[in-house]
């Protein structure tokens, strides 16, 4: 079982045991999450290109909050690989 954990973490036995004793064993990210992370990167890139095209054409009317969409995509991508963060509130 230890060998399986070492292989999954991509670590040697000693390295894995040291990391485990310090509670710093890397989490294993499911392949489906990595695939989704990659796909969302392409989607984010496409949204960014669309935003540039819209800004270049100076289209008036209701503005689409492109920055919010990109932030949501980035947040989801990070969550898929186990990275989380807290957003500070501006309610001072």
mmCIF file of N, CA and C in Angstrom:
data_model
loop_
_atom_site.group_PDB
_atom_site.id
_atom_site.type_symbol
_atom_site.label_atom_id
_atom_site.label_comp_id
_atom_site.label_asym_id
_atom_site.label_seq_id
_atom_site.Cartn_x
_atom_site.Cartn_y
_atom_site.Cartn_z
ATOM 1 N N UNK A 1 0.822 -1.196 0.000
ATOM 2 C CA UNK A 1 0.000 0.000 0.000
ATOM 3 C C UNK A 1 0.867 1.260 0.000
ATOM 4 N N UNK A 2 1.956 1.263 0.765
ATOM 5 C CA UNK A 2 2.846 2.412 0.801
ATOM 6 C C UNK A 2 3.423 2.676 -0.589
ATOM 7 N N UNK A 3 3.809 1.591 -1.274
ATOM 8 C CA UNK A 3 4.368 1.755 -2.614
ATOM 9 C C UNK A 3 3.356 2.381 -3.569
ATOM 10 N N UNK A 4 2.091 1.985 -3.455
ATOM 11 C CA UNK A 4 1.042 2.564 -4.310
ATOM 12 C C UNK A 4 0.894 4.062 -4.047
ATOM 13 N N UNK A 5 0.919 4.448 -2.770
ATOM 14 C CA UNK A 5 0.805 5.864 -2.421
ATOM 15 C C UNK A 5 1.998 6.652 -2.954
ATOM 16 N N UNK A 6 3.180 6.054 -2.868
ATOM 17 C CA UNK A 6 4.387 6.716 -3.375
ATOM 18 C C UNK A 6 4.303 6.929 -4.879
ATOM 19 N N UNK A 7 3.833 5.906 -5.593
ATOM 20 C CA UNK A 7 3.702 6.011 -7.048
ATOM 21 C C UNK A 7 2.691 7.094 -7.411
ATOM 22 N N UNK A 8 1.535 7.099 -6.728
ATOM 23 C CA UNK A 8 0.505 8.108 -7.012
ATOM 24 C C UNK A 8 1.022 9.519 -6.768
ATOM 25 N N UNK A 9 1.836 9.678 -5.717
ATOM 26 C CA UNK A 9 2.366 10.999 -5.377
ATOM 27 C C UNK A 9 3.603 11.342 -6.198
ATOM 28 N N UNK A 10 4.175 10.332 -6.898
ATOM 29 C CA UNK A 10 5.381 10.569 -7.684
ATOM 30 C C UNK A 10 6.593 10.811 -6.803
ATOM 31 N N UNK A 11 6.657 10.105 -5.662
ATOM 32 C CA UNK A 11 7.727 10.318 -4.692
ATOM 33 C C UNK A 11 8.395 8.996 -4.321
ATOM 34 N N UNK A 12 9.639 9.077 -3.872
ATOM 35 C CA UNK A 12 10.334 7.926 -3.310
ATOM 36 C C UNK A 12 9.781 7.662 -1.911
ATOM 37 N N UNK A 13 10.019 6.462 -1.381
ATOM 38 C CA UNK A 13 9.483 6.110 -0.059
ATOM 39 C C UNK A 13 9.887 7.104 1.030
ATOM 40 N N UNK A 14 11.184 7.372 1.134
ATOM 41 C CA UNK A 14 11.670 8.287 2.172
ATOM 42 C C UNK A 14 11.078 9.674 2.035
ATOM 43 N N UNK A 15 11.017 10.144 0.807
ATOM 44 C CA UNK A 15 10.448 11.469 0.529
ATOM 45 C C UNK A 15 8.975 11.512 0.923
ATOM 46 N N UNK A 16 8.246 10.436 0.578
ATOM 47 C CA UNK A 16 6.821 10.370 0.908
ATOM 48 C C UNK A 16 6.613 10.326 2.417
ATOM 49 N N UNK A 17 7.391 9.492 3.114
ATOM 50 C CA UNK A 17 7.250 9.373 4.570
ATOM 51 C C UNK A 17 7.585 10.691 5.265
ATOM 52 N N UNK A 18 8.613 11.375 4.774
ATOM 53 C CA UNK A 18 8.967 12.686 5.337
ATOM 54 C C UNK A 18 7.813 13.667 5.145
ATOM 55 N N UNK A 19 7.274 13.714 3.932
ATOM 56 C CA UNK A 19 6.157 14.629 3.643
ATOM 57 C C UNK A 19 4.934 14.261 4.486
ATOM 58 N N UNK A 20 4.673 12.957 4.635
ATOM 59 C CA UNK A 20 3.517 12.530 5.431
ATOM 60 C C UNK A 20 3.687 12.918 6.889
ATOM 61 N N UNK A 21 4.896 12.797 7.417
ATOM 62 C CA UNK A 21 5.119 13.154 8.824
ATOM 63 C C UNK A 21 4.951 14.647 9.063
ATOM 64 N N UNK A 22 5.133 15.440 8.010
ATOM 65 C CA UNK A 22 4.966 16.896 8.112
ATOM 66 C C UNK A 22 3.590 17.351 7.614
ATOM 67 N N UNK A 23 2.721 16.365 7.317
ATOM 68 C CA UNK A 23 1.376 16.639 6.802
ATOM 69 C C UNK A 23 1.422 17.452 5.516
ATOM 70 N N UNK A 24 2.374 17.117 4.647
ATOM 71 C CA UNK A 24 2.533 17.845 3.388
ATOM 72 C C UNK A 24 2.526 16.910 2.184
ATOM 73 N N UNK A 25 1.775 15.825 2.278
ATOM 74 C CA UNK A 25 1.674 14.908 1.152
ATOM 75 C C UNK A 25 0.816 15.559 0.082
ATOM 76 N N UNK A 26 1.316 15.589 -1.157
ATOM 77 C CA UNK A 26 0.522 16.219 -2.221
ATOM 78 C C UNK A 26 -0.764 15.450 -2.473
ATOM 79 N N UNK A 27 -1.813 16.179 -2.771
ATOM 80 C CA UNK A 27 -3.085 15.531 -3.080
ATOM 81 C C UNK A 27 -3.037 15.001 -4.506
ATOM 82 N N UNK A 28 -3.721 13.907 -4.715
ATOM 83 C CA UNK A 28 -3.822 13.338 -6.051
ATOM 84 C C UNK A 28 -5.013 13.972 -6.747
ATOM 85 N N UNK A 29 -4.759 14.529 -7.908
ATOM 86 C CA UNK A 29 -5.808 15.216 -8.656
ATOM 87 C C UNK A 29 -6.358 14.256 -9.702
ATOM 88 N N UNK A 30 -7.676 14.007 -9.676
ATOM 89 C CA UNK A 30 -8.266 13.091 -10.663
ATOM 90 C C UNK A 30 -8.058 13.582 -12.095
ATOM 91 N N UNK A 31 -7.872 12.637 -13.016
ATOM 92 C CA UNK A 31 -7.652 12.976 -14.421
ATOM 93 C C UNK A 31 -8.798 13.812 -14.979
ATOM 94 N N UNK A 32 -10.022 13.513 -14.579
ATOM 95 C CA UNK A 32 -11.166 14.274 -15.081
ATOM 96 C C UNK A 32 -11.027 15.755 -14.703
ATOM 97 N N UNK A 33 -10.491 16.030 -13.519
ATOM 98 C CA UNK A 33 -10.289 17.425 -13.109
ATOM 99 C C UNK A 33 -9.206 18.092 -13.961
ATOM 100 N N UNK A 34 -8.130 17.352 -14.251
ATOM 101 C CA UNK A 34 -7.074 17.910 -15.085
ATOM 102 C C UNK A 34 -7.581 18.192 -16.495
ATOM 103 N N UNK A 35 -8.408 17.276 -17.011
ATOM 104 C CA UNK A 35 -8.984 17.487 -18.342
ATOM 105 C C UNK A 35 -9.909 18.703 -18.353
ATOM 106 N N UNK A 36 -10.740 18.835 -17.315
ATOM 107 C CA UNK A 36 -11.646 19.985 -17.222
ATOM 108 C C UNK A 36 -10.848 21.279 -17.075
ATOM 109 N N UNK A 37 -9.762 21.226 -16.292
ATOM 110 C CA UNK A 37 -8.901 22.394 -16.080
ATOM 111 C C UNK A 37 -8.355 22.873 -17.418
ATOM 112 N N UNK A 38 -7.900 21.937 -18.227
ATOM 113 C CA UNK A 38 -7.355 22.266 -19.536
ATOM 114 C C UNK A 38 -8.435 22.845 -20.451
ATOM 115 N N UNK A 39 -9.594 22.209 -20.459
ATOM 116 C CA UNK A 39 -10.699 22.681 -21.300
ATOM 117 C C UNK A 39 -11.164 24.067 -20.909
ATOM 118 N N UNK A 40 -11.228 24.331 -19.621
ATOM 119 C CA UNK A 40 -11.655 25.656 -19.166
ATOM 120 C C UNK A 40 -10.637 26.727 -19.534
ATOM 121 N N UNK A 41 -9.383 26.344 -19.617
ATOM 122 C CA UNK A 41 -8.365 27.299 -20.061
ATOM 123 C C UNK A 41 -8.621 27.739 -21.495
ATOM 124 N N UNK A 42 -8.983 26.777 -22.337
ATOM 125 C CA UNK A 42 -9.298 27.118 -23.727
ATOM 126 C C UNK A 42 -10.549 27.997 -23.799
ATOM 127 N N UNK A 43 -11.548 27.677 -22.984
ATOM 128 C CA UNK A 43 -12.779 28.483 -22.965
ATOM 129 C C UNK A 43 -12.463 29.908 -22.513
ATOM 130 N N UNK A 44 -11.659 30.031 -21.464
ATOM 131 C CA UNK A 44 -11.270 31.356 -20.977
ATOM 132 C C UNK A 44 -10.545 32.155 -22.045
ATOM 133 N N UNK A 45 -9.693 31.491 -22.788
ATOM 134 C CA UNK A 45 -8.977 32.157 -23.869
ATOM 135 C C UNK A 45 -9.955 32.640 -24.941
ATOM 136 N N UNK A 46 -10.928 31.804 -25.277
ATOM 137 C CA UNK A 46 -11.930 32.203 -26.275
ATOM 138 C C UNK A 46 -12.755 33.394 -25.794
ATOM 139 N N UNK A 47 -13.154 33.385 -24.510
ATOM 140 C CA UNK A 47 -13.919 34.510 -23.952
ATOM 141 C C UNK A 47 -13.088 35.785 -24.035
ATOM 142 N N UNK A 48 -11.795 35.666 -23.747
ATOM 143 C CA UNK A 48 -10.920 36.828 -23.812
ATOM 144 C C UNK A 48 -10.824 37.367 -25.246
ATOM 145 N N UNK A 49 -10.724 36.490 -26.223
ATOM 146 C CA UNK A 49 -10.675 36.924 -27.623
ATOM 147 C C UNK A 49 -11.981 37.589 -28.046
ATOM 148 N N UNK A 50 -13.106 37.049 -27.580
ATOM 149 C CA UNK A 50 -14.411 37.655 -27.877
ATOM 150 C C UNK A 50 -14.484 39.048 -27.266
ATOM 151 N N UNK A 51 -14.007 39.193 -26.034
ATOM 152 C CA UNK A 51 -14.029 40.500 -25.371
ATOM 153 C C UNK A 51 -13.191 41.513 -26.141
ATOM 154 N N UNK A 52 -12.028 41.091 -26.600
ATOM 155 C CA UNK A 52 -11.179 41.992 -27.387
ATOM 156 C C UNK A 52 -11.882 42.430 -28.667
ATOM 157 N N UNK A 53 -12.520 41.468 -29.333
ATOM 158 C CA UNK A 53 -13.227 41.801 -30.580
ATOM 159 C C UNK A 53 -14.365 42.777 -30.304
ATOM 160 N N UNK A 54 -15.106 42.559 -29.227
ATOM 161 C CA UNK A 54 -16.208 43.470 -28.888
ATOM 162 C C UNK A 54 -15.682 44.855 -28.537
ATOM 163 N N UNK A 55 -14.596 44.904 -27.768
ATOM 164 C CA UNK A 55 -14.020 46.202 -27.407
ATOM 165 C C UNK A 55 -13.476 46.931 -28.628
ATOM 166 N N UNK A 56 -12.911 46.211 -29.571
ATOM 167 C CA UNK A 56 -12.353 46.822 -30.772
ATOM 168 C C UNK A 56 -13.447 47.393 -31.673
ATOM 169 N N UNK A 57 -14.633 46.794 -31.634
ATOM 170 C CA UNK A 57 -15.709 47.266 -32.493
ATOM 171 C C UNK A 57 -16.545 48.357 -31.825
ATOM 172 N N UNK A 58 -16.249 48.674 -30.570
ATOM 173 C CA UNK A 58 -16.961 49.722 -29.834
ATOM 174 C C UNK A 58 -18.471 49.532 -29.859
ATOM 175 N N UNK A 59 -18.920 48.338 -29.617
ATOM 176 C CA UNK A 59 -20.356 48.051 -29.567
ATOM 177 C C UNK A 59 -20.943 48.676 -28.311
ATOM 178 N N UNK A 60 -22.051 49.387 -28.478
ATOM 179 C CA UNK A 60 -22.691 50.002 -27.321
ATOM 180 C C UNK A 60 -23.827 49.110 -26.834
ATOM 181 N N UNK A 61 -24.366 49.446 -25.693
ATOM 182 C CA UNK A 61 -25.455 48.657 -25.123
ATOM 183 C C UNK A 61 -25.024 48.071 -23.792
ATOM 184 N N UNK A 62 -25.763 47.056 -23.353
ATOM 185 C CA UNK A 62 -25.431 46.431 -22.080
ATOM 186 C C UNK A 62 -24.081 45.729 -22.182
ATOM 187 N N UNK A 63 -23.187 46.091 -21.284
ATOM 188 C CA UNK A 63 -21.862 45.497 -21.270
ATOM 189 C C UNK A 63 -21.902 44.137 -20.583
ATOM 190 N N UNK A 64 -21.247 43.186 -21.170
ATOM 191 C CA UNK A 64 -21.123 41.860 -20.574
ATOM 192 C C UNK A 64 -19.944 41.917 -19.608
ATOM 193 N N UNK A 65 -20.140 41.472 -18.358
ATOM 194 C CA UNK A 65 -19.035 41.534 -17.392
ATOM 195 C C UNK A 65 -17.995 40.455 -17.675
ATOM 196 N N UNK A 66 -17.203 40.663 -18.718
ATOM 197 C CA UNK A 66 -16.238 39.667 -19.162
ATOM 198 C C UNK A 66 -15.233 39.350 -18.049
ATOM 199 N N UNK A 67 -14.816 40.368 -17.316
ATOM 200 C CA UNK A 67 -13.849 40.144 -16.245
ATOM 201 C C UNK A 67 -14.402 39.179 -15.200
ATOM 202 N N UNK A 68 -15.688 39.306 -14.900
ATOM 203 C CA UNK A 68 -16.307 38.402 -13.928
ATOM 204 C C UNK A 68 -16.361 36.972 -14.455
ATOM 205 N N UNK A 69 -16.636 36.827 -15.744
ATOM 206 C CA UNK A 69 -16.671 35.500 -16.355
ATOM 207 C C UNK A 69 -15.284 34.869 -16.296
ATOM 208 N N UNK A 70 -14.266 35.642 -16.664
ATOM 209 C CA UNK A 70 -12.902 35.120 -16.630
ATOM 210 C C UNK A 70 -12.473 34.767 -15.212
ATOM 211 N N UNK A 71 -12.845 35.581 -14.232
ATOM 212 C CA UNK A 71 -12.513 35.290 -12.834
ATOM 213 C C UNK A 71 -13.202 34.006 -12.375
ATOM 214 N N UNK A 72 -14.449 33.821 -12.772
ATOM 215 C CA UNK A 72 -15.174 32.605 -12.404
ATOM 216 C C UNK A 72 -14.527 31.374 -13.030
ATOM 217 N N UNK A 73 -14.116 31.487 -14.277
ATOM 218 C CA UNK A 73 -13.450 30.367 -14.950
ATOM 219 C C UNK A 73 -12.125 30.055 -14.257
ATOM 220 N N UNK A 74 -11.351 31.086 -13.953
ATOM 221 C CA UNK A 74 -10.073 30.874 -13.267
ATOM 222 C C UNK A 74 -10.282 30.239 -11.895
ATOM 223 N N UNK A 75 -11.287 30.698 -11.160
ATOM 224 C CA UNK A 75 -11.572 30.136 -9.839
ATOM 225 C C UNK A 75 -11.957 28.666 -9.939
ATOM 226 N N UNK A 76 -12.794 28.339 -10.924
ATOM 227 C CA UNK A 76 -13.192 26.949 -11.122
ATOM 228 C C UNK A 76 -12.003 26.088 -11.511
ATOM 229 N N UNK A 77 -11.147 26.603 -12.390
ATOM 230 C CA UNK A 77 -9.959 25.855 -12.800
ATOM 231 C C UNK A 77 -9.082 25.552 -11.593
ATOM 232 N N UNK A 78 -8.868 26.534 -10.744
ATOM 233 C CA UNK A 78 -8.026 26.322 -9.569
ATOM 234 C C UNK A 78 -8.662 25.327 -8.604
ATOM 235 N N UNK A 79 -9.980 25.413 -8.433
ATOM 236 C CA UNK A 79 -10.672 24.485 -7.537
ATOM 237 C C UNK A 79 -10.549 23.049 -8.040
ATOM 238 N N UNK A 80 -10.524 22.862 -9.353
ATOM 239 C CA UNK A 80 -10.403 21.523 -9.925
ATOM 240 C C UNK A 80 -9.063 20.867 -9.604
ATOM 241 N N UNK A 81 -8.037 21.676 -9.364
ATOM 242 C CA UNK A 81 -6.735 21.110 -9.026
ATOM 243 C C UNK A 81 -6.407 21.297 -7.556
ATOM 244 N N UNK A 82 -7.422 21.619 -6.763
ATOM 245 C CA UNK A 82 -7.252 21.658 -5.314
ATOM 246 C C UNK A 82 -6.734 22.956 -4.736
ATOM 247 N N UNK A 83 -6.701 24.018 -5.527
ATOM 248 C CA UNK A 83 -6.235 25.313 -5.030
ATOM 249 C C UNK A 83 -7.450 26.158 -4.684
ATOM 250 N N UNK A 84 -7.533 26.592 -3.445
ATOM 251 C CA UNK A 84 -8.630 27.456 -3.029
ATOM 252 C C UNK A 84 -8.062 28.733 -2.426
ATOM 253 N N UNK A 85 -8.855 29.763 -2.422
ATOM 254 C CA UNK A 85 -8.447 31.029 -1.830
ATOM 255 C C UNK A 85 -9.683 31.758 -1.360
ATOM 256 N N UNK A 86 -9.463 32.671 -0.433
ATOM 257 C CA UNK A 86 -10.573 33.469 0.080
ATOM 258 C C UNK A 86 -10.522 34.848 -0.547
ATOM 259 N N UNK A 87 -11.670 35.329 -0.962
ATOM 260 C CA UNK A 87 -11.772 36.657 -1.534
ATOM 261 C C UNK A 87 -12.107 37.622 -0.412
ATOM 262 N N UNK A 88 -11.304 38.666 -0.297
ATOM 263 C CA UNK A 88 -11.550 39.654 0.759
ATOM 264 C C UNK A 88 -12.749 40.512 0.399
ATOM 265 N N UNK A 89 -13.584 40.757 1.389
ATOM 266 C CA UNK A 89 -14.775 41.571 1.180
ATOM 267 C C UNK A 89 -14.403 43.038 1.264
ATOM 268 N N UNK A 90 -15.072 43.863 0.497
ATOM 269 C CA UNK A 90 -14.819 45.302 0.496
ATOM 270 C C UNK A 90 -15.834 46.018 1.383
ATOM 271 N N UNK A 91 -16.498 45.276 2.284
ATOM 272 C CA UNK A 91 -17.527 45.850 3.157
ATOM 273 C C UNK A 91 -16.913 46.377 4.452
ATOM 274 N N UNK A 92 -16.100 47.426 4.371
ATOM 275 C CA UNK A 92 -15.444 47.957 5.564
ATOM 276 C C UNK A 92 -16.331 48.905 6.314
#
